[in-house]
Short mmCIF file of C-alpha atoms in Angstrom, two decimals:
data_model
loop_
_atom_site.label_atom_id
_atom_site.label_comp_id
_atom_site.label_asym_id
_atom_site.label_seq_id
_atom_site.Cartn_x
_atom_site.Cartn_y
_atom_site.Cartn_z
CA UNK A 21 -26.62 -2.16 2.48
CA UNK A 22 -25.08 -4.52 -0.83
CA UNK A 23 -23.91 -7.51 1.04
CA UNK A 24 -21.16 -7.28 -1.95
CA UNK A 25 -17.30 -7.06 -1.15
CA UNK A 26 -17.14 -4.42 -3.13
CA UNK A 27 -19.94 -1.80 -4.55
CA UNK A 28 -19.81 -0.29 -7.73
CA UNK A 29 -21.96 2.61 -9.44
CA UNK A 30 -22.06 4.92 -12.00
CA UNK A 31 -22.69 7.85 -11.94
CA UNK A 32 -24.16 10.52 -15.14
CA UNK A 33 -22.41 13.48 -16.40
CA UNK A 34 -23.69 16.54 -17.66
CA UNK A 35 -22.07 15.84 -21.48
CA UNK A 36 -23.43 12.22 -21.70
CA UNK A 37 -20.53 10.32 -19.94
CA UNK A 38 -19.87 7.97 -16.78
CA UNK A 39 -18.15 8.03 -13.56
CA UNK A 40 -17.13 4.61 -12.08
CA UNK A 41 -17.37 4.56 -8.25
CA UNK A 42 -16.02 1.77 -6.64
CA UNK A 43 -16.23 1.25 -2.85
CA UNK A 44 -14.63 -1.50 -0.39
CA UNK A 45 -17.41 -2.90 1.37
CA UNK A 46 -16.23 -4.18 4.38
CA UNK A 47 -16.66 -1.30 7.09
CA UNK A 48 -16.19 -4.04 10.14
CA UNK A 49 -13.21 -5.28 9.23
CA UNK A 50 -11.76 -1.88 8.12
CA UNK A 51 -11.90 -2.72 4.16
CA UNK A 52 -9.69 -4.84 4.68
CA UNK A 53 -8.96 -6.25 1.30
CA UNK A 54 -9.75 -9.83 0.35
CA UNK A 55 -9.09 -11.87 -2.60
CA UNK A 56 -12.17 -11.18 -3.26
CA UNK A 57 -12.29 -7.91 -3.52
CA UNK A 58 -9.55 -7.89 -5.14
CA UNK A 59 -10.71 -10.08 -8.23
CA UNK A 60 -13.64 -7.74 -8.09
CA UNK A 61 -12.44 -4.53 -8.31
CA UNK A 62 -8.99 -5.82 -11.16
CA UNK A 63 -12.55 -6.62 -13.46
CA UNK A 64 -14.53 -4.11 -13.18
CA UNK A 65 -11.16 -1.88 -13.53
CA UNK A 66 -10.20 -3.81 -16.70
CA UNK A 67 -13.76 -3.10 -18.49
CA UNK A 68 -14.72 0.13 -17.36
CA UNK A 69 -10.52 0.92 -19.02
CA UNK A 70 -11.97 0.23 -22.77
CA UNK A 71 -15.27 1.62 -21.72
CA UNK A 72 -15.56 4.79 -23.89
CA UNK A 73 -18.38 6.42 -22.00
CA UNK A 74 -16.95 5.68 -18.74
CA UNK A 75 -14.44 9.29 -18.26
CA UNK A 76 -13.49 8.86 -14.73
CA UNK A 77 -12.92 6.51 -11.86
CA UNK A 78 -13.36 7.47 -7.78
CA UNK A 79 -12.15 4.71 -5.38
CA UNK A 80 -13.04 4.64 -2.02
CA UNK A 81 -14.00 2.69 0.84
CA UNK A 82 -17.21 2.27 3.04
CA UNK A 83 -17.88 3.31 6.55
CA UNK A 84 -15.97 6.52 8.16
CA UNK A 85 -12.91 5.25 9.53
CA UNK A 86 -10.69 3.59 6.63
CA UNK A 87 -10.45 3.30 3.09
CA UNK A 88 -8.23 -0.01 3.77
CA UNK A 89 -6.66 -1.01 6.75
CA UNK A 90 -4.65 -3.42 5.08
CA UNK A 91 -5.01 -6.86 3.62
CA UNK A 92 -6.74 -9.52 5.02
CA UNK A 93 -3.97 -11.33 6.35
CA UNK A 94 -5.89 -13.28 8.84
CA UNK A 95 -7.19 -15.31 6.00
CA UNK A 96 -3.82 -15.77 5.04
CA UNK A 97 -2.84 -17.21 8.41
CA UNK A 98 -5.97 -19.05 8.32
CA UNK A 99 -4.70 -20.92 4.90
CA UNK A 100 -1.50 -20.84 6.52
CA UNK A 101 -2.10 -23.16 9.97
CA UNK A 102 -5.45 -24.62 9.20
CA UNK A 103 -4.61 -25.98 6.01
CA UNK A 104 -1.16 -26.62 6.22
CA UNK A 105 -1.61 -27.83 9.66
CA UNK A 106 0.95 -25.22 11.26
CA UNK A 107 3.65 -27.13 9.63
CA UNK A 108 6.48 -24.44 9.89
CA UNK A 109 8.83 -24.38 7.14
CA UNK A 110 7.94 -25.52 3.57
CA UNK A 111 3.78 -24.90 4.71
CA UNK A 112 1.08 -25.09 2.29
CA UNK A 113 1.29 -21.42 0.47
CA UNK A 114 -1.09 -22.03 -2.34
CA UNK A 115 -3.54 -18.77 -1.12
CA UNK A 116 -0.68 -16.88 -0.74
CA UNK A 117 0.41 -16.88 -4.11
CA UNK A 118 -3.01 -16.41 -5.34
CA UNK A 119 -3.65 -13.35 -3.14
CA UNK A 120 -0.30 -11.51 -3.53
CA UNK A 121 -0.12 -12.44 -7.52
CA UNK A 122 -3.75 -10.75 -7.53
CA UNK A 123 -2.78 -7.97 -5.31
CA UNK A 124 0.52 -6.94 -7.38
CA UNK A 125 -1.43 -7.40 -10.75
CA UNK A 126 -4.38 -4.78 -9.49
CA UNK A 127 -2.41 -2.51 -7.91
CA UNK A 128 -0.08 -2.57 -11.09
CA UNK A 129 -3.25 -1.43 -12.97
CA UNK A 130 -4.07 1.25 -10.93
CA UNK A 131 -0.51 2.99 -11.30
CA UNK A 132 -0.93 2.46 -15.24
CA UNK A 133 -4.31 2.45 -15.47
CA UNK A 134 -5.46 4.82 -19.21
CA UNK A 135 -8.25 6.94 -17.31
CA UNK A 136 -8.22 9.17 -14.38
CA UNK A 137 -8.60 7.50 -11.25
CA UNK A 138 -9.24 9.42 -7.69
CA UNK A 139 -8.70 7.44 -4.72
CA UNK A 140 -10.47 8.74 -1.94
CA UNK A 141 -8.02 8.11 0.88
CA UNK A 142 -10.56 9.13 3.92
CA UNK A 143 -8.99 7.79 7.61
CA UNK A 144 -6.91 4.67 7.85
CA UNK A 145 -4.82 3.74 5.15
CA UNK A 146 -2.25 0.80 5.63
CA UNK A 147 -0.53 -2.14 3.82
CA UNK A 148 -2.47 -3.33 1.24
CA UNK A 149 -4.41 -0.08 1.08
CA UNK A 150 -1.73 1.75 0.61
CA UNK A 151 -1.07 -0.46 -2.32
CA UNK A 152 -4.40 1.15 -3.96
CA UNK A 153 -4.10 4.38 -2.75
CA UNK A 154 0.01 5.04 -4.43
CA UNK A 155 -1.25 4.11 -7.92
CA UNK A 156 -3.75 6.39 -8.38
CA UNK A 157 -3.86 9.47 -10.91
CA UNK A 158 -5.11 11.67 -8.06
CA UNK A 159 -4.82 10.48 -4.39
CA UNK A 160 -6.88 12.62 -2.36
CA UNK A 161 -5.95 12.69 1.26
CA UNK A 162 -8.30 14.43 4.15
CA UNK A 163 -8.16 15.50 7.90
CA UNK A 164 -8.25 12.09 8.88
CA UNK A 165 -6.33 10.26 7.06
CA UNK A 166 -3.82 8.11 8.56
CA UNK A 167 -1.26 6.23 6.62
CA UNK A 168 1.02 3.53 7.53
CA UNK A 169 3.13 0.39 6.79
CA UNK A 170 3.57 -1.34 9.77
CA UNK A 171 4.19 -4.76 8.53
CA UNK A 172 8.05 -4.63 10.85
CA UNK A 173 5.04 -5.90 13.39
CA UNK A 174 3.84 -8.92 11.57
CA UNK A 175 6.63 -10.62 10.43
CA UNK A 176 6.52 -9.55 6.99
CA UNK A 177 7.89 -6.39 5.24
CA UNK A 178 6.77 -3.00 3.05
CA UNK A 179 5.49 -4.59 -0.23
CA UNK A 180 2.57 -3.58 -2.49
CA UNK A 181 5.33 -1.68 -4.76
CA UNK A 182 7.06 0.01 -1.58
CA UNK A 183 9.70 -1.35 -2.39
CA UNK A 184 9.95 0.73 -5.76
CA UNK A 185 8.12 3.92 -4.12
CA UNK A 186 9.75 4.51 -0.79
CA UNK A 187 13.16 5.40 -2.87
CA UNK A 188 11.52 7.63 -4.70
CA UNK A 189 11.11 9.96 -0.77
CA UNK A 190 14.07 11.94 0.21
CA UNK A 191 17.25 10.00 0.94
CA UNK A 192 16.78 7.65 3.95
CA UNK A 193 13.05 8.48 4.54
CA UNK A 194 11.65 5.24 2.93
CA UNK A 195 14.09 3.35 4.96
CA UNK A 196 12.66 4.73 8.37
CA UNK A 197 9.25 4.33 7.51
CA UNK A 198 10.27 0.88 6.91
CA UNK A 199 12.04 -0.06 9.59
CA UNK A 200 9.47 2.01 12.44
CA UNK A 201 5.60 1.29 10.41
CA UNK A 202 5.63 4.94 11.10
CA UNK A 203 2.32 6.73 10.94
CA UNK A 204 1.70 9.56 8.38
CA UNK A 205 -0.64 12.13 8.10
CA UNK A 206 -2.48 13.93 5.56
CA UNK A 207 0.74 16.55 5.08
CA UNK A 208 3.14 13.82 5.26
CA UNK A 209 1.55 12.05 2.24
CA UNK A 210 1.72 15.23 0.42
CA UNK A 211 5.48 16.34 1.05
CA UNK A 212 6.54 12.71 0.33
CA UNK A 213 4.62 11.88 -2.76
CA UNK A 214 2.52 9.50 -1.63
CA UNK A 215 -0.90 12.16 -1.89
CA UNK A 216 -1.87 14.64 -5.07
CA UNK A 217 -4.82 16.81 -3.02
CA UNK A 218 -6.06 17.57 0.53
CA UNK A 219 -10.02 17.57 0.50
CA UNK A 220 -11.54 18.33 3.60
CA UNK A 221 -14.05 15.01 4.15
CA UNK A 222 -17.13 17.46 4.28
CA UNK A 223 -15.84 18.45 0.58
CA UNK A 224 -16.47 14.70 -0.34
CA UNK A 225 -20.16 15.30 -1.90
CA UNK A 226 -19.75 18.38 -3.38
CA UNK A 227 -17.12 17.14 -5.15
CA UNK A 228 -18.62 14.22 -6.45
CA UNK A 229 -21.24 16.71 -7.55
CA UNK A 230 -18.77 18.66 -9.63
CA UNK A 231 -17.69 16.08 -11.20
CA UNK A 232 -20.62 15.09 -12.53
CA UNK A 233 -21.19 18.55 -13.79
CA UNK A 234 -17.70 19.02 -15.36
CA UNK A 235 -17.16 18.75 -19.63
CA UNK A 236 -14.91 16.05 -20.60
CA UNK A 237 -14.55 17.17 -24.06
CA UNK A 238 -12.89 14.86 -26.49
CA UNK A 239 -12.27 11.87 -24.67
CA UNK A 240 -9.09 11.75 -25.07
CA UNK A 241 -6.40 10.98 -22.15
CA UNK A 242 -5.60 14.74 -21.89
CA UNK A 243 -8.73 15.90 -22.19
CA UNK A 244 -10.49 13.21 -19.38
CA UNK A 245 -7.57 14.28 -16.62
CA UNK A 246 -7.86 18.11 -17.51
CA UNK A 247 -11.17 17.54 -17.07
CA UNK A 248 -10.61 16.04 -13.55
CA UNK A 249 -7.98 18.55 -12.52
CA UNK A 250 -10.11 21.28 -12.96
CA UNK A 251 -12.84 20.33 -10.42
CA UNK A 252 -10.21 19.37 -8.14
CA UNK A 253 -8.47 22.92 -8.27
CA UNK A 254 -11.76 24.15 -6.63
CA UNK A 255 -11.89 21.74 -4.03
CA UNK A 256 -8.45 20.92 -2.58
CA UNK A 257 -7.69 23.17 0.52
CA UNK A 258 -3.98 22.32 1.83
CA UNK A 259 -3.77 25.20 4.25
CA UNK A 260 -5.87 23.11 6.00
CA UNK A 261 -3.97 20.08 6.14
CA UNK A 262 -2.70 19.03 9.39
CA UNK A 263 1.12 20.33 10.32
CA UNK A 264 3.42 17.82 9.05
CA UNK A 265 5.53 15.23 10.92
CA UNK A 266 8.43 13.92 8.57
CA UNK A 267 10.13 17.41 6.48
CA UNK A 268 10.35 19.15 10.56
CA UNK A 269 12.29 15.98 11.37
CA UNK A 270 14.10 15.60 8.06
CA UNK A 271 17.87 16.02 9.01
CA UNK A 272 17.34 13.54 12.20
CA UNK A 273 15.43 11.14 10.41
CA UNK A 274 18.26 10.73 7.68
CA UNK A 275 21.36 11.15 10.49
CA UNK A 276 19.79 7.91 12.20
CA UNK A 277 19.53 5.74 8.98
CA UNK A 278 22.09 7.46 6.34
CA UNK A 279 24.38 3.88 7.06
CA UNK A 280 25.13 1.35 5.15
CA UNK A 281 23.69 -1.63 6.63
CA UNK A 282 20.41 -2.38 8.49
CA UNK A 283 21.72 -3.65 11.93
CA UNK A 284 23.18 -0.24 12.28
CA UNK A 285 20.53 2.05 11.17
CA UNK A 286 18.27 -0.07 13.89
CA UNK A 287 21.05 0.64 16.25
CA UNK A 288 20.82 4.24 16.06
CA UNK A 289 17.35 4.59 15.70
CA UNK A 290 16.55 2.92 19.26
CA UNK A 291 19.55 4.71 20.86
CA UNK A 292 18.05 7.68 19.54
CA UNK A 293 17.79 9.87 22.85
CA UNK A 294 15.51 13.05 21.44
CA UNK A 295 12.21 13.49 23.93
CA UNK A 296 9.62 13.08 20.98
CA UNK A 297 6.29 11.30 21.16
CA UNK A 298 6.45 10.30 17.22
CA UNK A 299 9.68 9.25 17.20
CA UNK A 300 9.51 7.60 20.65
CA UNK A 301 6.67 5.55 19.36
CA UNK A 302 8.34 4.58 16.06
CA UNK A 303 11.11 3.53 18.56
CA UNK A 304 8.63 1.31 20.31
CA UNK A 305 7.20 -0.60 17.63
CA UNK A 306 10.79 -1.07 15.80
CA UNK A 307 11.87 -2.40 19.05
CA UNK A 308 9.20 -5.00 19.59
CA UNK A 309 9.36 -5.65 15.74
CA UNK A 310 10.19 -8.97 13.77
CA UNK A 311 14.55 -8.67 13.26
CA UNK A 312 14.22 -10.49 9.68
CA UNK A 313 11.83 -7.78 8.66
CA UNK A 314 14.21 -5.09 9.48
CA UNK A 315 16.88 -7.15 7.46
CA UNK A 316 14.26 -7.67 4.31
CA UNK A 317 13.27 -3.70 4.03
CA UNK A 318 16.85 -2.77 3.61
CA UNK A 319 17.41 -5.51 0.96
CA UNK A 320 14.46 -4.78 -0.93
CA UNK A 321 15.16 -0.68 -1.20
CA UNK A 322 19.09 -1.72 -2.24
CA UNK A 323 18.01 -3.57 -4.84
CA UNK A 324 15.57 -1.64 -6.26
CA UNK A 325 16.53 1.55 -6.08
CA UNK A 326 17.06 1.77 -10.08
CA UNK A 327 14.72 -1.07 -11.08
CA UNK A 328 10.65 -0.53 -12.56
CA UNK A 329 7.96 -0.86 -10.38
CA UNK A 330 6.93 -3.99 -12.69
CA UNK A 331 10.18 -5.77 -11.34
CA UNK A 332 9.80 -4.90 -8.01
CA UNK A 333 6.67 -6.67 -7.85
CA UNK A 334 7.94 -9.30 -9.23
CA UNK A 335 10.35 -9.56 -6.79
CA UNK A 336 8.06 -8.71 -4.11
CA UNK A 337 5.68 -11.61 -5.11
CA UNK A 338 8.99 -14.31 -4.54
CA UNK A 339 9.89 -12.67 -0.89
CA UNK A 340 6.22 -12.08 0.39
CA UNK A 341 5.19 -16.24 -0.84
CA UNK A 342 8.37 -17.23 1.32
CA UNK A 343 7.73 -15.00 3.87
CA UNK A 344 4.76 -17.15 4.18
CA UNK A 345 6.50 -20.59 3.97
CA UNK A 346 9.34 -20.07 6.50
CA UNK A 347 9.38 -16.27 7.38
CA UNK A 348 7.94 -14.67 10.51
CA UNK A 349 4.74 -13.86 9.07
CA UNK A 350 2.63 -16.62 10.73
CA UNK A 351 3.74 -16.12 14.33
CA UNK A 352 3.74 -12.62 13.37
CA UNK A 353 0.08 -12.49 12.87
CA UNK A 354 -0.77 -14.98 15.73
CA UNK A 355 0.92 -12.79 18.20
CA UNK A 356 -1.14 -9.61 16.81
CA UNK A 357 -4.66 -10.51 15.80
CA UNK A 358 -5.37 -14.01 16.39
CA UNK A 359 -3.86 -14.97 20.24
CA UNK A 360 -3.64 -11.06 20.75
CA UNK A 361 -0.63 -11.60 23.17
CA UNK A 362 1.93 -9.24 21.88
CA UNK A 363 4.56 -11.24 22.39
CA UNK A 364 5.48 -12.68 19.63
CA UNK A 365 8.53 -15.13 19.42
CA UNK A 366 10.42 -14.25 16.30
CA UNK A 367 13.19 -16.45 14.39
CA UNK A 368 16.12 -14.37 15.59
CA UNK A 369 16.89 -11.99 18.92
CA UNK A 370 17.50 -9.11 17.11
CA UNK A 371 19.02 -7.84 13.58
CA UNK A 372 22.55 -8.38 14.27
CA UNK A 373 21.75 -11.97 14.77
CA UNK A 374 19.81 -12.16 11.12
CA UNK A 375 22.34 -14.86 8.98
CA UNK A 376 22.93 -13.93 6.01
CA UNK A 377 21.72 -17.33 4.80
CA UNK A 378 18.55 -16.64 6.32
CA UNK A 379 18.03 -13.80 3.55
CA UNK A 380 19.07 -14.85 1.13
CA UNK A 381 16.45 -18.26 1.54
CA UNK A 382 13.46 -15.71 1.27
CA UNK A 383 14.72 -14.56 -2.22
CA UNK A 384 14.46 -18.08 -4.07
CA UNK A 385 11.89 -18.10 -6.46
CA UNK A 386 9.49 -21.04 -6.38
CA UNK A 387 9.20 -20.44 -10.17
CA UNK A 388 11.31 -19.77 -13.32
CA UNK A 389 11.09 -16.70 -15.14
CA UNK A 390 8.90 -18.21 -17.66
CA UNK A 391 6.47 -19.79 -15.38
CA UNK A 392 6.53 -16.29 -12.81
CA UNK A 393 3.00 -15.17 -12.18
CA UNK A 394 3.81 -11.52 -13.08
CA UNK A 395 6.20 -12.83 -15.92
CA UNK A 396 4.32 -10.07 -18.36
CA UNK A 397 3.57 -7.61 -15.64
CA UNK A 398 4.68 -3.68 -17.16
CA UNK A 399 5.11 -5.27 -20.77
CA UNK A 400 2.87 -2.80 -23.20
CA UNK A 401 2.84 -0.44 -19.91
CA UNK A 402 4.48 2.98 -18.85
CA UNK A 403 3.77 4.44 -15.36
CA UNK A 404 2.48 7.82 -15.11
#
C-alpha cells in the first residue's frame, strides 16, 4: 500500500476523459485528517479544477470503517503542550492557525468547487470529515455511515462551516446536534441536508464502473453533473436506508431547545425525562461536555444565521485559534485521547457559570481584516 497521506488516481472514460479519485490514506488512525493531507488534497483539487480532461472527482477514504474520523487534533495538542510547554493561556498557536486556515480554505473549495465532486461517505464521518463530506456536489451516504460532531467533548465547538450549515436544518435541530455531538445515520443525513444519495457499500464498484462508462458530452458544467446524475439515478437505493432518528423526534427535539439562550436549552435537554436510548445518550455526553462549548455553539448559529459560508469561516478560523490559546480544547483532548481518563477538568462548572467575558475573549481576532488568513475567501465564488 502508497505510504502517501493521501492517494490519488485517475481513472479512463469511455469518451476520452478522466475521473480524479482521491483517497485519505490513513486507515489506523481513522483518516484522520492532517495538515498534510490537507495541503495534498487543496492541490491536487486546485489543478485537476482547470484540468479540461479531468470530468469528475470521487473522494473517499481508505480502509472500511471511516472516510474521516475527524481532524488530527492530537497533533494539535502535541504543538499545543510540547511546544508551548503547556503554558495555558496566550500558548504557542502557530500550527493551529496553519491547520484550521488550511482546513477552512479546502473545505471552502469543495462547496464551490467548478466540477462534480462525489464524496464517498462510507462509515465514520466526524469533525473535520464532515467538513469534506458537506461541500460536496453529491454526498453519497451508505449503511454504515455514521456521522457526528462531537467536539461539546473536546473543548472545542461545531466548526468546519457548521456554523453556516446547521441553520440551514429545521428550526432548533442544528442547535441540538451541537450542544449533544449527536450521532446521525445514513437517513438522518438525507432528511437534514447534509447527504444527496444512499448507495449501498456493495454498490461502491459498480458504480465506479459506470462512471467510467458514462458520456460527458460537452464539457461544460451542466453537461459534466448531468452526466454524473445519471449514473447515480441507477445506483442510489434509499428504501434501503436505515429508519431515521431526528424527523420521528422532530417536535421534542425543537420543544427542548426552541429558547433563547444556551444555559436554558442545556437545562431542558438534561431534565429531559423521555425513556430513549438516543436521546439518553445525547444526554450523557452533553452532560459530561465542556460548559464554554455549549456557550460557543449557540453564539456561533446566532450570528450566522444570515451570514455566507465564506464569513463564517472566517469567523470560525478567529474562535477555533483561541480556542486553542485559552479555551478548553487542550484539557479537552488530554482528558479524551492522550491521558484517556474521562474526566476532564473544564474552565467553568457548568453553562450558567460561563461569563460573558469569557466569550466574548474567544471572538478577538489575532489579525486585522486585511492581514485575516481567509481575508479573500468566497471573493470570485458562489456556493452551489
Amino acid at each position: 500500500m502508497s505510504d502517501l497521506s493521501v492517494r490519488f488516481d485517475e481513472l479512463p472514460t469511455r469518451d476520452g476523459g478522466r475521473i480524479g479519485v482521491a483517497t485519505l490514506n490513513a486507515p489506523k488512525s481513522l483518516n484522520a485528517l492532517s495538515l498534510e493531507m490537507i495541503r495534498q488534497l487543496d492541490a491536487k483539487l486546485d489543478a485537476w479544477a482547470v484540468d479540461r480532461s479531468i470530468v469528475a472527482v470521487w473522494l473517499e477514504g481508505s480502509g472500511d470503517k471511516a472516510f474521516c474520523a475527524g481532524g488530527d487534533v492530537v497533533a494539535l495538542y502535541r504543538s499545543l503542550t510540547e511546544e508551548g510547554e503547556n503554558r495555558g493561556a496566550g500558548r504557542d498557536s502557530l500550527l493551529a492557525e496553519t491547520y484550521f486556515s488550511a482546513e477552512y480554505h479546502l473545505d471552502h473549495r469543495i462547496h464551490t468547487y467548478p466540477k462534480p465532486l462525489m464524496v464517498w461517505g462510507d462509515g465514520i464521518v466526524m469533525g473535520g470529515g464532515l467538513g469534506l463530506l458537506a461541500g460536496g456536489f453529491q454526498r453519497l451516504v451508505t449503511e454504515t455511515t455514521r456521522i457526528a460532531m462531537p467536539e461539546i467533548t473536546i473543548g472545542l465547538y461545531p466548526d468546519i462551516g457548521a456554523s453556516w450549515f446547521l441553520n440551514r436544518m429545521p428550526p432548533g435541530v442544528g442547535a441540538y446536534l451541537g450542544l449533544t455531538g449527536a450521532s446521525l445515520n445514513a437517513r438522518d443525513a438525507l432528511d437534514l441536508g447534509l447527504a444527496d444519495r444512499f448507495v449501498p457499500r456493495e454498490r461502491r464498484e459498480a458504480l465506479l464502473g459506470a462512471l467510467e462508462e458514462a458520456d460527458y458530452g460537452d464539457r461544460s458544467r451542466a453537461a459534466l453533473r448531468g452526466a454524473v446524475q445519471r449514473v447515480l439515478d441507477q445506483y442510489e437505493a434509499r428504501d434501503a436506508a436505515p429508519a431515521g432518528q431526528v424527523m420521528p423526534r422532530l417536535d421534542h427535539l425543537q420543544a427542548l431547545v426552541g429558547t433563547v439562550d444556551a444555559a436554558t436549552a442545556v437545562r431542558r435537554i438534561l431534565a429531559d425525562p423521555r425513556d430513549d436510548d438516543w436521546l439518553a445518550a445525547n444526554r450523557a455526553r452533553l452532560a459530561s461536555g465542556c460548559p464554554l462549548t455549549a456557550q460557543l455553539v449557540w453564539r456561533m448559529l446566532e450570528r450566522h444565521a444570515h451570514t455566507s459560508l465564506a464569513d463564517a469561516f472566517r469567523d470560525e478560523l478567529v474562535l477555533s485559534v483561541q480556542c486553542c490559546r485559552q479555551g478548553d480544547f487542550v484539557e479537552g483532548v488530554r482528558a479524551l485521547l492522550i491521558d484517556k481518563d474521562k474526566a476532564p477538568r473544564w474552565s467553568h462548572p457548568d453553562v450558567e457559570s460561563v461569563p460573558e467575558e469569557a466569550v466574548q475573549a474567544l471572538f478577538v481576532s489575532p489579525w486585522s481584516s486585511e492581514s485575516h488568513p481567509l481575508r479573500d475567501l468566497g471573493l470570485g465564488h458562489r456556493v452551489g
